[in-house]
Amino acid sequence: MKSLAKIKEWFGSRKSKSKKRYEEEKREFEMAMGKPFIIIKIEIPKGFEDQRAQFLNLEKDEDFLEEIRDLIKKRLTYEKRGVKPT
């Protein structure tokens, strides 16, 4: 019975490794074929735990995403000019 558990564990870990590898290769392909992109993991700020639903909805909020795009444009413009953003 112990060996069966080891076999299941091996197949499970193999599957997760191949999925991880697939995701890495997919990202490399997308970066090479299209516009580069970044993925940022942002945790809910302390003190805002009671707004979990609103926080999670930001991921799909087009106004919020546009604000982030504008922030990135400003940051890259500052860096291009050699100015530290304040």
CSV table of C-alpha atoms in Angstrom, one decimal:
chain,number,residue,atom,x,y,z
A,1,MET,CA,0.0,0.0,0.0
A,2,LYS,CA,2.9,2.3,0.8
A,3,SER,CA,4.3,1.9,-2.7
A,4,LEU,CA,0.9,2.8,-4.3
A,5,ALA,CA,1.0,6.1,-2.4
A,6,LYS,CA,4.5,6.8,-3.6
A,7,ILE,CA,3.4,6.1,-7.2
A,8,LYS,CA,0.5,8.5,-6.8
A,9,GLU,CA,2.8,11.1,-5.3
A,10,TRP,CA,5.3,10.7,-8.2
A,11,PHE,CA,2.6,11.1,-10.8
A,12,GLY,CA,1.1,14.1,-9.0
A,13,SER,CA,4.4,15.9,-8.7
A,14,ARG,CA,5.2,15.1,-12.3
A,15,LYS,CA,1.9,16.6,-13.4
A,16,SER,CA,2.5,19.8,-11.4
A,17,LYS,CA,6.1,20.1,-12.7
A,18,SER,CA,4.9,19.7,-16.3
A,19,LYS,CA,2.1,22.3,-15.8
A,20,LYS,CA,4.7,24.7,-14.3
A,21,ARG,CA,7.0,24.1,-17.2
A,22,TYR,CA,4.1,24.6,-19.7
A,23,GLU,CA,3.2,27.9,-18.0
A,24,GLU,CA,6.9,29.0,-18.2
A,25,GLU,CA,7.2,28.1,-21.9
A,26,LYS,CA,3.8,29.7,-22.7
A,27,ARG,CA,4.9,32.9,-21.1
A,28,GLU,CA,8.2,32.9,-23.1
A,29,PHE,CA,6.3,32.3,-26.3
A,30,GLU,CA,3.8,35.1,-25.6
A,31,MET,CA,6.7,37.5,-24.7
A,32,ALA,CA,8.5,36.6,-28.0
A,33,MET,CA,5.4,36.8,-30.2
A,34,GLY,CA,3.5,39.7,-28.7
A,35,LYS,CA,4.0,42.7,-26.4
A,36,PRO,CA,5.9,42.0,-23.2
A,37,PHE,CA,3.9,41.9,-20.0
A,38,ILE,CA,4.4,41.6,-16.3
A,39,ILE,CA,2.5,39.7,-13.7
A,40,ILE,CA,2.5,41.2,-10.2
A,41,LYS,CA,1.3,39.5,-7.0
A,42,ILE,CA,-0.2,42.1,-4.7
A,43,GLU,CA,-1.5,41.1,-1.3
A,44,ILE,CA,-4.4,43.0,0.3
A,45,PRO,CA,-3.0,45.8,2.5
A,46,LYS,CA,-3.2,45.4,6.3
A,47,GLY,CA,-6.4,46.9,7.7
A,48,PHE,CA,-8.4,46.3,4.5
A,49,GLU,CA,-9.2,42.6,5.1
A,50,ASP,CA,-12.9,43.5,5.5
A,51,GLN,CA,-12.9,44.7,1.9
A,52,ARG,CA,-11.7,41.3,0.4
A,53,ALA,CA,-14.4,41.2,-2.3
A,54,GLN,CA,-13.7,44.7,-3.5
A,55,PHE,CA,-10.0,44.0,-3.5
A,56,LEU,CA,-10.4,40.8,-5.6
A,57,ASN,CA,-12.7,42.7,-8.0
A,58,LEU,CA,-9.9,45.1,-8.8
A,59,GLU,CA,-8.3,42.4,-11.0
A,60,LYS,CA,-11.2,42.8,-13.5
A,61,ASP,CA,-11.9,46.5,-13.0
A,62,GLU,CA,-10.9,48.3,-16.3
A,63,ASP,CA,-10.7,51.7,-14.6
A,64,PHE,CA,-8.3,50.4,-12.0
A,65,LEU,CA,-6.2,48.6,-14.7
A,66,GLU,CA,-6.1,51.9,-16.7
A,67,GLU,CA,-4.8,53.7,-13.6
A,68,ILE,CA,-2.1,51.0,-13.3
A,69,ARG,CA,-1.1,51.4,-17.0
A,70,ASP,CA,-0.9,55.2,-16.5
A,71,LEU,CA,1.3,54.7,-13.4
A,72,ILE,CA,3.6,52.4,-15.4
A,73,LYS,CA,3.9,55.0,-18.2
A,74,LYS,CA,4.8,57.7,-15.7
A,75,ARG,CA,7.4,55.5,-14.0
A,76,LEU,CA,9.0,54.5,-17.3
A,77,THR,CA,9.0,58.1,-18.5
A,78,TYR,CA,10.8,59.2,-15.3
A,79,GLU,CA,13.3,56.5,-15.7
A,80,LYS,CA,14.0,57.3,-19.3
A,81,ARG,CA,14.7,60.9,-18.3
A,82,GLY,CA,16.9,59.9,-15.4
A,83,VAL,CA,14.5,61.4,-12.8
A,84,LYS,CA,13.6,59.8,-9.6
A,85,PRO,CA,9.8,59.5,-9.2
A,86,THR,CA,8.5,61.1,-6.0
